[in-house]
Amino acid sequence: MTVHDRSAFIIGGTGQIGRATAARLVAAGYAVTLGHRRPLPAGELPDGATSLQVDRNDTEALLGALDGHDLVVDTVAFTPYHGTQLARLAGRVGSLVVISTGAVYQAPGLPVPIPETWPTVEREAHDYPSGKAALERCLLATPGLPVSILRTGVLHGPHGRSLDHWSFIKRALDRRPYVVLAQDGLSRFPTSAVANVAEIVHLCALKPAARVLNVADDPLTVAEVAARVFAVMGHEAEIVTFAGPSRPDGLGFHPWNVPEPIVFSTDRVRAELGYRPALSYDDALRQTIEWAVPAVERARARGGGWPDVFPDLVARHGPDVWFPYAAEDAHVAGA
Ligand SMILES: NC(=O)c1ccc[n+]([C@@H]2O[C@H](COP(=O)([O-])OP(=O)(O)OC[C@H]3O[C@@H](n4cnc5c(N)ncnc54)[C@H](OP(=O)(O)O)[C@@H]3O)[C@@H](O)[C@H]2O)c1
């Protein structure tokens, strides 16, 4: 029997960050409990972890489950209400790590790169960014709460419901000879591999403090991301670009279609915690692809397809813009 001297509870432990973090913490010797609402299908519990069905909106049940843990990781806190729940853990747990988002940064006029000190949105009505920003302020204002707040970019990894890289993975599977990208293929948007988010969670637990940290991969252009996916999958494709935004027929669409680069500074996490990526970009891609391709094949075998595996891609942009192959063929033929 393994004897653990530290314990961790992950709220949202069966999600993509939760699973990656569970694996990292189990490897570091923690007894890990995953908190989630729905029953976990047989065989899905990550090695070495246990699970507990709890709704984080049931405050008494939640706090009862969290009490006494060395580390609490919250992947599904979105509002100041969630902040007030977590604030009650001051003095009752060792430390906390709460997942936030880079969407909290106040635009327009974002610097390149964006440091953690850049102002965050403040609005009375709480949408996703302002709810997260208010949550952060609530946590940081709580005395005696060693909480690390991680502002991540767009996540990628196994078990994600919104895998932007699918844009290029599917093209490689379809043996497409080219991809056409708007904005000259130069858009930069922060992405975060979940394995490296997990690595940073572990580093935060080793050095508890009240802090905010940006968490992002090295800033690649969208053309570079496409090229890396194709290279990892052994697919040769031309990357065709044009200036300006994507066209109404979908030509040039990609998920990071921003006219100005958005880049997070990761100087602080490197300096404060000595962070270095646990997985290289290409290895993180390989891990994701190894999960995503069979997951989509299983969905197809059930009569569905990729929108069933990545419903959040469809929720964000609809099902039709992702793969405008006819528009690409016409564009390349007319070039
Ligand atoms: N996706 C992105 O690109 C992105 C970008 C920036 C930041 N983020 C942040 O990342 C976090 C999401 O992490 P993720 O992608 O790992 O999540 P995920 O894969 O969607 O998983 C969510 C997890 O939370 C559990 N859960 C949801 N509601 C719950 C509740 N009320 N009580 C208890 N458990 C609950 C889910 O299981 P059950 O459904 O069984 O409860 C599941 O385990 C969010 O904080 C989001 O703001 C995401």
CSV table of C-alpha atoms and ligand atoms in Angstrom, one decimal:
chain,number,residue,atom,x,y,z
A,1,MET,CA,0.0,0.0,0.0
A,2,THR,CA,1.3,3.5,-0.9
A,3,VAL,CA,1.5,5.8,2.1
A,4,HIS,CA,0.9,9.5,1.1
A,5,ASP,CA,2.0,12.4,3.2
A,6,ARG,CA,0.2,15.0,1.1
A,7,SER,CA,-3.3,15.2,-0.2
A,8,ALA,CA,-4.9,17.2,-3.0
A,9,PHE,CA,-8.5,17.7,-4.1
A,10,ILE,CA,-9.3,18.8,-7.6
A,11,ILE,CA,-12.6,20.5,-8.2
A,12,GLY,CA,-13.5,19.6,-11.8
A,13,GLY,CA,-11.0,16.7,-11.6
A,14,THR,CA,-12.5,14.7,-14.5
A,15,GLY,CA,-12.0,17.6,-17.0
A,16,GLN,CA,-8.9,18.1,-19.2
A,17,ILE,CA,-7.0,20.2,-16.6
A,18,GLY,CA,-8.2,18.0,-13.8
A,19,ARG,CA,-7.0,14.7,-15.4
A,20,ALA,CA,-3.6,16.1,-16.4
A,21,THR,CA,-3.2,17.7,-12.9
A,22,ALA,CA,-4.2,14.4,-11.2
A,23,ALA,CA,-1.5,12.5,-13.2
A,24,ARG,CA,1.1,15.1,-12.2
A,25,LEU,CA,0.2,15.2,-8.5
A,26,VAL,CA,-0.1,11.4,-8.2
A,27,ALA,CA,3.4,11.2,-9.8
A,28,ALA,CA,4.6,13.7,-7.1
A,29,GLY,CA,3.3,11.4,-4.3
A,30,TYR,CA,-0.1,13.1,-3.5
A,31,ALA,CA,-3.2,11.3,-2.6
A,32,VAL,CA,-5.5,12.9,-5.1
A,33,THR,CA,-9.3,13.1,-5.0
A,34,LEU,CA,-11.2,14.3,-8.1
A,35,GLY,CA,-14.5,16.2,-7.5
A,36,HIS,CA,-17.2,16.2,-10.2
A,37,ARG,CA,-21.0,15.9,-10.5
A,38,ARG,CA,-21.7,13.2,-13.0
A,39,PRO,CA,-20.9,9.5,-12.5
A,40,LEU,CA,-17.5,8.5,-13.9
A,41,PRO,CA,-17.8,5.8,-16.5
A,42,ALA,CA,-16.1,2.5,-15.4
A,43,GLY,CA,-12.3,2.5,-16.1
A,44,GLU,CA,-12.1,6.3,-16.5
A,45,LEU,CA,-10.6,7.0,-13.1
A,46,PRO,CA,-7.0,8.1,-13.6
A,47,ASP,CA,-4.4,5.8,-12.0
A,48,GLY,CA,-3.8,6.4,-8.4
A,49,ALA,CA,-6.7,8.8,-7.9
A,50,THR,CA,-10.1,8.5,-6.1
A,51,SER,CA,-13.2,10.4,-7.0
A,52,LEU,CA,-16.1,12.1,-5.2
A,53,GLN,CA,-19.3,13.3,-6.7
A,54,VAL,CA,-19.9,16.8,-5.4
A,55,ASP,CA,-21.5,19.9,-6.9
A,56,ARG,CA,-19.3,22.9,-6.2
A,57,ASN,CA,-22.5,25.0,-5.8
A,58,ASP,CA,-23.4,23.0,-2.7
A,59,THR,CA,-21.1,25.0,-0.4
A,60,GLU,CA,-21.4,22.9,2.7
A,61,ALA,CA,-20.8,19.7,0.8
A,62,LEU,CA,-17.9,21.3,-1.1
A,63,LEU,CA,-16.2,22.8,2.0
A,64,GLY,CA,-16.6,19.5,3.9
A,65,ALA,CA,-14.9,17.7,1.0
A,66,LEU,CA,-12.0,20.2,0.8
A,67,ASP,CA,-11.3,20.7,4.5
A,68,GLY,CA,-7.8,19.6,5.6
A,69,HIS,CA,-6.3,19.0,2.2
A,70,ASP,CA,-2.7,20.2,1.5
A,71,LEU,CA,-3.7,21.5,-1.9
A,72,VAL,CA,-7.0,22.4,-3.5
A,73,VAL,CA,-7.2,22.9,-7.2
A,74,ASP,CA,-10.3,24.6,-8.6
A,75,THR,CA,-10.8,24.3,-12.3
A,76,VAL,CA,-14.4,25.5,-12.4
A,77,ALA,CA,-14.6,28.8,-10.4
A,78,PHE,CA,-16.1,31.5,-12.5
A,79,THR,CA,-17.7,34.1,-10.2
A,80,PRO,CA,-17.1,36.1,-7.0
A,81,TYR,CA,-19.6,33.7,-5.4
A,82,HIS,CA,-17.2,30.9,-6.0
A,83,GLY,CA,-14.5,33.2,-4.6
A,84,THR,CA,-16.4,33.6,-1.3
A,85,GLN,CA,-16.7,29.8,-1.1
A,86,LEU,CA,-13.0,29.4,-1.5
A,87,ALA,CA,-12.2,32.3,0.8
A,88,ARG,CA,-13.7,30.2,3.7
A,89,LEU,CA,-10.8,27.8,3.2
A,90,ALA,CA,-8.2,30.3,4.7
A,91,GLY,CA,-6.4,28.4,7.4
A,92,ARG,CA,-8.3,25.1,6.6
A,93,VAL,CA,-6.2,23.9,3.6
A,94,GLY,CA,-2.5,24.2,2.8
A,95,SER,CA,-2.8,26.2,-0.4
A,96,LEU,CA,-5.0,26.7,-3.4
A,97,VAL,CA,-4.6,26.9,-7.2
A,98,VAL,CA,-7.5,28.5,-9.1
A,99,ILE,CA,-7.8,28.4,-12.9
A,100,SER,CA,-8.6,31.7,-14.4
A,101,THR,CA,-8.2,33.0,-18.0
A,102,GLY,CA,-6.3,35.5,-20.0
A,103,ALA,CA,-9.7,36.8,-21.2
A,104,VAL,CA,-9.6,38.9,-18.0
A,105,TYR,CA,-7.2,41.4,-19.5
A,106,GLN,CA,-8.6,44.8,-20.3
A,107,ALA,CA,-8.7,45.5,-24.1
A,108,PRO,CA,-8.1,47.4,-26.4
A,109,GLY,CA,-4.5,48.5,-26.3
A,110,LEU,CA,-3.1,45.2,-25.0
A,111,PRO,CA,0.7,45.3,-24.8
A,112,VAL,CA,2.8,42.6,-26.4
A,113,PRO,CA,3.4,40.6,-24.4
A,114,ILE,CA,0.8,41.1,-21.6
A,115,PRO,CA,2.3,41.1,-18.1
A,116,GLU,CA,0.2,40.0,-15.1
A,117,THR,CA,0.1,43.6,-13.9
A,118,TRP,CA,-2.0,44.7,-16.9
A,119,PRO,CA,-5.5,45.9,-15.7
A,120,THR,CA,-8.3,43.4,-15.8
A,121,VAL,CA,-11.9,44.1,-16.8
A,122,GLU,CA,-14.4,45.6,-14.4
A,123,ARG,CA,-18.1,45.5,-15.2
A,124,GLU,CA,-21.1,45.3,-12.9
A,125,ALA,CA,-22.8,42.6,-15.0
A,126,HIS,CA,-20.7,39.5,-14.8
A,127,ASP,CA,-20.0,37.8,-18.2
A,128,TYR,CA,-17.2,35.3,-18.5
A,129,PRO,CA,-14.2,37.7,-18.4
A,130,SER,CA,-15.6,40.1,-15.8
A,131,GLY,CA,-16.9,37.2,-13.6
A,132,LYS,CA,-13.4,35.7,-13.7
A,133,ALA,CA,-11.8,39.1,-13.0
A,134,ALA,CA,-14.1,39.7,-10.0
A,135,LEU,CA,-13.4,36.1,-8.7
A,136,GLU,CA,-9.6,36.9,-8.9
A,137,ARG,CA,-10.1,40.2,-7.0
A,138,CYS,CA,-12.2,38.4,-4.3
A,139,LEU,CA,-9.5,35.7,-3.8
A,140,LEU,CA,-6.6,38.1,-3.7
A,141,ALA,CA,-8.4,40.3,-1.2
A,142,THR,CA,-8.8,37.4,1.3
A,143,PRO,CA,-6.3,37.6,4.1
A,144,GLY,CA,-4.3,34.5,4.8
A,145,LEU,CA,-5.3,32.7,1.5
A,146,PRO,CA,-2.2,31.3,-0.3
A,147,VAL,CA,-3.9,31.1,-3.7
A,148,SER,CA,-2.2,30.9,-7.0
A,149,ILE,CA,-4.4,32.2,-9.9
A,150,LEU,CA,-3.4,30.8,-13.3
A,151,ARG,CA,-4.4,32.8,-16.3
A,152,THR,CA,-4.3,30.3,-19.1
A,153,GLY,CA,-4.7,30.7,-22.9
A,154,VAL,CA,-6.8,28.4,-25.1
A,155,LEU,CA,-6.3,24.9,-23.7
A,156,HIS,CA,-5.2,21.9,-25.7
A,157,GLY,CA,-4.7,18.4,-24.5
A,158,PRO,CA,-6.5,15.1,-24.1
A,159,HIS,CA,-10.2,15.2,-23.0
A,160,GLY,CA,-10.7,18.8,-24.2
A,161,ARG,CA,-14.2,19.6,-25.5
A,162,SER,CA,-12.8,22.5,-27.5
A,163,LEU,CA,-9.7,21.5,-29.3
A,164,ASP,CA,-8.8,24.4,-31.7
A,165,HIS,CA,-5.9,22.4,-33.1
A,166,TRP,CA,-8.5,20.0,-34.6
A,167,SER,CA,-8.7,22.6,-37.4
A,168,PHE,CA,-5.3,21.3,-38.6
A,169,ILE,CA,-5.4,17.7,-37.3
A,170,LYS,CA,-8.5,16.9,-39.4
A,171,ARG,CA,-6.9,18.5,-42.4
A,172,ALA,CA,-3.9,16.2,-42.1
A,173,LEU,CA,-6.3,13.2,-41.7
A,174,ASP,CA,-8.1,14.3,-44.8
A,175,ARG,CA,-4.8,14.6,-46.6
A,176,ARG,CA,-5.6,18.2,-47.6
A,177,PRO,CA,-2.7,19.5,-49.8
A,178,TYR,CA,-3.1,23.1,-48.4
A,179,VAL,CA,-4.7,25.2,-45.8
A,180,VAL,CA,-5.6,28.8,-46.4
A,181,LEU,CA,-5.2,31.3,-43.5
A,182,ALA,CA,-6.5,34.9,-43.2
A,183,GLN,CA,-4.4,37.7,-41.6
A,184,ASP,CA,-1.3,36.5,-43.6
A,185,GLY,CA,-1.2,33.5,-41.2
A,186,LEU,CA,0.5,35.8,-38.7
A,187,SER,CA,-2.2,35.8,-35.9
A,188,ARG,CA,-0.8,35.0,-32.5
A,189,PHE,CA,-3.2,33.9,-29.8
A,190,PRO,CA,-2.1,32.4,-26.4
A,191,THR,CA,-2.5,28.6,-26.1
A,192,SER,CA,-1.7,26.4,-23.1
A,193,ALA,CA,-1.0,22.7,-23.1
A,194,VAL,CA,-2.8,21.1,-20.2
A,195,ALA,CA,0.2,19.0,-19.2
A,196,ASN,CA,2.1,22.3,-18.7
A,197,VAL,CA,-0.7,23.8,-16.7
A,198,ALA,CA,-0.5,20.7,-14.5
A,199,GLU,CA,3.3,21.2,-14.1
A,200,ILE,CA,2.7,24.8,-12.9
A,201,VAL,CA,0.0,23.7,-10.5
A,202,HIS,CA,2.6,21.4,-8.9
A,203,LEU,CA,5.2,24.1,-8.8
A,204,CYS,CA,2.7,26.4,-7.1
A,205,ALA,CA,2.0,23.8,-4.5
A,206,LEU,CA,5.7,23.6,-3.7
A,207,LYS,CA,5.8,27.3,-3.1
A,208,PRO,CA,2.4,28.5,-1.8
A,209,ALA,CA,1.7,32.2,-2.1
A,210,ALA,CA,-1.0,34.6,-3.1
A,211,ARG,CA,-0.1,35.4,-6.8
A,212,VAL,CA,-1.3,35.6,-10.4
A,213,LEU,CA,0.6,33.8,-13.1
A,214,ASN,CA,0.2,33.8,-16.9
A,215,VAL,CA,0.4,30.3,-18.3
A,216,ALA,CA,1.0,29.9,-22.0
A,217,ASP,CA,3.0,28.0,-24.7
A,218,ASP,CA,5.7,29.8,-26.6
A,219,PRO,CA,3.9,32.3,-28.9
A,220,LEU,CA,3.6,30.8,-32.4
A,221,THR,CA,1.8,32.3,-35.3
A,222,VAL,CA,-1.2,30.4,-36.6
A,223,ALA,CA,0.9,29.4,-39.7
A,224,GLU,CA,3.5,28.0,-37.4
A,225,VAL,CA,0.9,26.1,-35.4
A,226,ALA,CA,-0.5,24.6,-38.6
A,227,ALA,CA,3.0,23.6,-39.8
A,228,ARG,CA,3.8,22.0,-36.4
A,229,VAL,CA,0.6,19.9,-36.5
A,230,PHE,CA,1.3,18.8,-40.0
A,231,ALA,CA,4.9,17.9,-39.2
A,232,VAL,CA,4.0,15.9,-36.1
A,233,MET,CA,1.4,14.0,-38.2
A,234,GLY,CA,3.9,13.5,-41.1
A,235,HIS,CA,1.6,15.4,-43.5
A,236,GLU,CA,3.0,17.7,-46.2
A,237,ALA,CA,0.8,20.7,-47.0
A,238,GLU,CA,1.2,24.1,-48.4
A,239,ILE,CA,0.3,27.0,-46.1
A,240,VAL,CA,-1.4,29.6,-48.3
A,241,THR,CA,-2.2,33.0,-46.7
A,242,PHE,CA,-3.9,36.3,-47.6
A,243,ALA,CA,-4.2,39.7,-45.9
A,244,GLY,CA,-7.2,40.7,-43.8
A,245,PRO,CA,-10.0,38.8,-42.1
A,246,SER,CA,-11.6,35.5,-43.2
A,247,ARG,CA,-14.2,35.7,-46.0
A,248,PRO,CA,-18.0,35.1,-45.6
A,249,ASP,CA,-17.7,31.7,-47.2
A,250,GLY,CA,-15.2,30.7,-44.5
A,251,LEU,CA,-12.1,31.1,-46.6
A,252,GLY,CA,-9.2,31.8,-44.3
A,253,PHE,CA,-11.1,30.9,-41.1
A,254,HIS,CA,-9.0,29.7,-38.2
A,255,PRO,CA,-9.8,29.8,-34.5
A,256,TRP,CA,-7.2,32.5,-33.6
A,257,ASN,CA,-8.3,35.1,-36.2
A,258,VAL,CA,-7.2,38.3,-34.5
A,259,PRO,CA,-5.8,41.3,-36.3
A,260,GLU,CA,-3.3,42.2,-33.5
A,261,PRO,CA,-1.2,39.7,-31.7
A,262,ILE,CA,-2.2,38.6,-28.3
A,263,VAL,CA,0.7,37.2,-26.3
A,264,PHE,CA,1.1,36.5,-22.6
A,265,SER,CA,4.4,37.2,-20.8
A,266,THR,CA,5.5,34.1,-19.0
A,267,ASP,CA,8.5,35.8,-17.4
A,268,ARG,CA,6.9,35.7,-13.9
A,269,VAL,CA,6.2,32.0,-13.8
A,270,ARG,CA,9.7,31.2,-15.1
A,271,ALA,CA,11.4,33.6,-12.6
A,272,GLU,CA,9.2,32.9,-9.6
A,273,LEU,CA,8.8,29.1,-9.9
A,274,GLY,CA,11.7,28.1,-12.2
A,275,TYR,CA,9.1,26.8,-14.7
A,276,ARG,CA,10.2,25.1,-17.8
A,277,PRO,CA,7.7,23.2,-20.0
A,278,ALA,CA,7.3,19.6,-18.8
A,279,LEU,CA,6.2,18.7,-22.4
A,280,SER,CA,7.5,20.3,-25.5
A,281,TYR,CA,4.9,21.8,-27.9
A,282,ASP,CA,5.4,18.9,-30.3
A,283,ASP,CA,5.1,16.2,-27.6
A,284,ALA,CA,2.0,17.9,-26.2
A,285,LEU,CA,0.5,17.8,-29.7
A,286,ARG,CA,1.4,14.2,-30.1
A,287,GLN,CA,-0.3,13.4,-26.8
A,288,THR,CA,-3.4,15.3,-27.8
A,289,ILE,CA,-3.6,13.7,-31.3
A,290,GLU,CA,-3.2,10.2,-29.8
A,291,TRP,CA,-6.3,10.9,-27.8
A,292,ALA,CA,-8.3,13.0,-30.3
A,293,VAL,CA,-8.1,10.8,-33.4
A,294,PRO,CA,-9.5,7.6,-31.7
A,295,ALA,CA,-12.1,9.7,-29.8
A,296,VAL,CA,-13.4,11.0,-33.1
A,297,GLU,CA,-13.3,7.5,-34.7
A,298,ARG,CA,-15.3,6.1,-31.8
A,299,ALA,CA,-17.9,9.0,-32.2
A,300,ARG,CA,-18.1,8.1,-36.0
A,301,ALA,CA,-18.6,4.4,-35.2
A,302,ARG,CA,-21.6,5.5,-33.1
A,303,GLY,CA,-23.0,7.5,-36.0
A,304,GLY,CA,-21.7,10.9,-35.0
A,305,GLY,CA,-18.5,12.8,-35.7
A,306,TRP,CA,-16.1,15.4,-34.5
A,307,PRO,CA,-18.8,17.8,-33.3
A,308,ASP,CA,-19.8,15.2,-30.7
A,309,VAL,CA,-16.2,15.1,-29.3
A,310,PHE,CA,-15.6,18.9,-29.6
A,311,PRO,CA,-19.1,20.4,-28.9
A,312,ASP,CA,-17.5,23.6,-27.7
A,313,LEU,CA,-16.0,24.3,-31.1
A,314,VAL,CA,-19.4,24.2,-32.6
A,315,ALA,CA,-20.8,26.3,-29.7
A,316,ARG,CA,-18.2,29.0,-30.4
A,317,HIS,CA,-18.3,29.2,-34.2
A,318,GLY,CA,-21.0,26.8,-35.5
A,319,PRO,CA,-20.3,23.6,-37.4
A,320,ASP,CA,-19.8,25.0,-40.9
A,321,VAL,CA,-16.8,27.4,-40.8
A,322,TRP,CA,-14.1,25.0,-39.7
A,323,PHE,CA,-13.4,23.2,-42.9
A,324,PRO,CA,-14.3,25.3,-46.0
A,325,TYR,CA,-12.6,22.9,-48.4
A,326,ALA,CA,-14.6,24.0,-51.5
A,327,ALA,CA,-13.7,27.7,-50.9
A,328,GLU,CA,-10.0,26.7,-50.4
A,329,ASP,CA,-10.0,24.7,-53.6
A,330,ALA,CA,-11.5,27.6,-55.6
A,331,HIS,CA,-9.0,30.0,-54.1
A,332,VAL,CA,-6.0,27.9,-54.8
A,333,ALA,CA,-7.2,27.0,-58.3
A,334,GLY,CA,-7.7,30.7,-59.1
A,335,ALA,CA,-4.4,31.9,-57.6
B,1,LIG,N1,-11.1,25.8,-22.6
B,1,LIG,C1,-10.3,26.8,-22.8
B,1,LIG,O1,-9.7,27.0,-23.8
B,1,LIG,C2,-10.0,27.7,-21.6
B,1,LIG,C3,-9.2,28.8,-21.8
B,1,LIG,C4,-8.9,29.6,-20.7
B,1,LIG,C5,-9.3,29.2,-19.4
B,1,LIG,N2,-10.1,28.1,-19.3
B,1,LIG,C6,-10.5,27.8,-17.9
B,1,LIG,O2,-10.3,26.4,-17.7
B,1,LIG,C7,-11.3,25.9,-16.8
B,1,LIG,C8,-12.0,24.7,-17.4
B,1,LIG,O3,-11.1,23.6,-17.3
B,1,LIG,P1,-11.3,22.3,-18.2
B,1,LIG,O4,-11.2,22.7,-19.6
B,1,LIG,O5,-10.3,21.3,-17.6
B,1,LIG,O6,-12.8,21.9,-17.9
B,1,LIG,P2,-13.6,20.7,-18.6
B,1,LIG,O7,-12.7,19.8,-19.3
B,1,LIG,O8,-14.7,21.3,-19.2
B,1,LIG,O9,-14.1,19.9,-17.3
B,1,LIG,C9,-14.9,20.5,-16.3
B,1,LIG,C10,-14.8,19.6,-15.1
B,1,LIG,O10,-15.5,20.3,-14.0
B,1,LIG,C11,-16.6,19.4,-13.5
B,1,LIG,N3,-17.6,20.3,-13.1
B,1,LIG,C12,-18.3,21.2,-13.9
B,1,LIG,N4,-19.2,21.9,-13.1
B,1,LIG,C13,-19.1,21.4,-11.9
B,1,LIG,C14,-19.7,21.7,-10.6
B,1,LIG,N5,-20.7,22.6,-10.5
B,1,LIG,N6,-19.3,21.0,-9.5
B,1,LIG,C15,-18.4,20.1,-9.6
B,1,LIG,N7,-17.7,19.8,-10.7
B,1,LIG,C16,-18.1,20.4,-11.8
B,1,LIG,C17,-16.9,18.5,-14.7
B,1,LIG,O11,-17.4,17.3,-14.4
B,1,LIG,P3,-19.0,17.1,-14.2
B,1,LIG,O12,-19.7,17.7,-15.4
B,1,LIG,O13,-19.2,15.6,-14.0
B,1,LIG,O14,-19.4,17.9,-13.0
B,1,LIG,C18,-15.4,18.3,-15.2
B,1,LIG,O15,-14.8,17.4,-14.3
B,1,LIG,C19,-12.3,27.0,-16.6
B,1,LIG,O16,-12.0,27.7,-15.4
B,1,LIG,C20,-12.0,28.0,-17.8
B,1,LIG,O17,-12.4,29.3,-17.5
B,1,LIG,C21,-10.4,27.3,-20.3
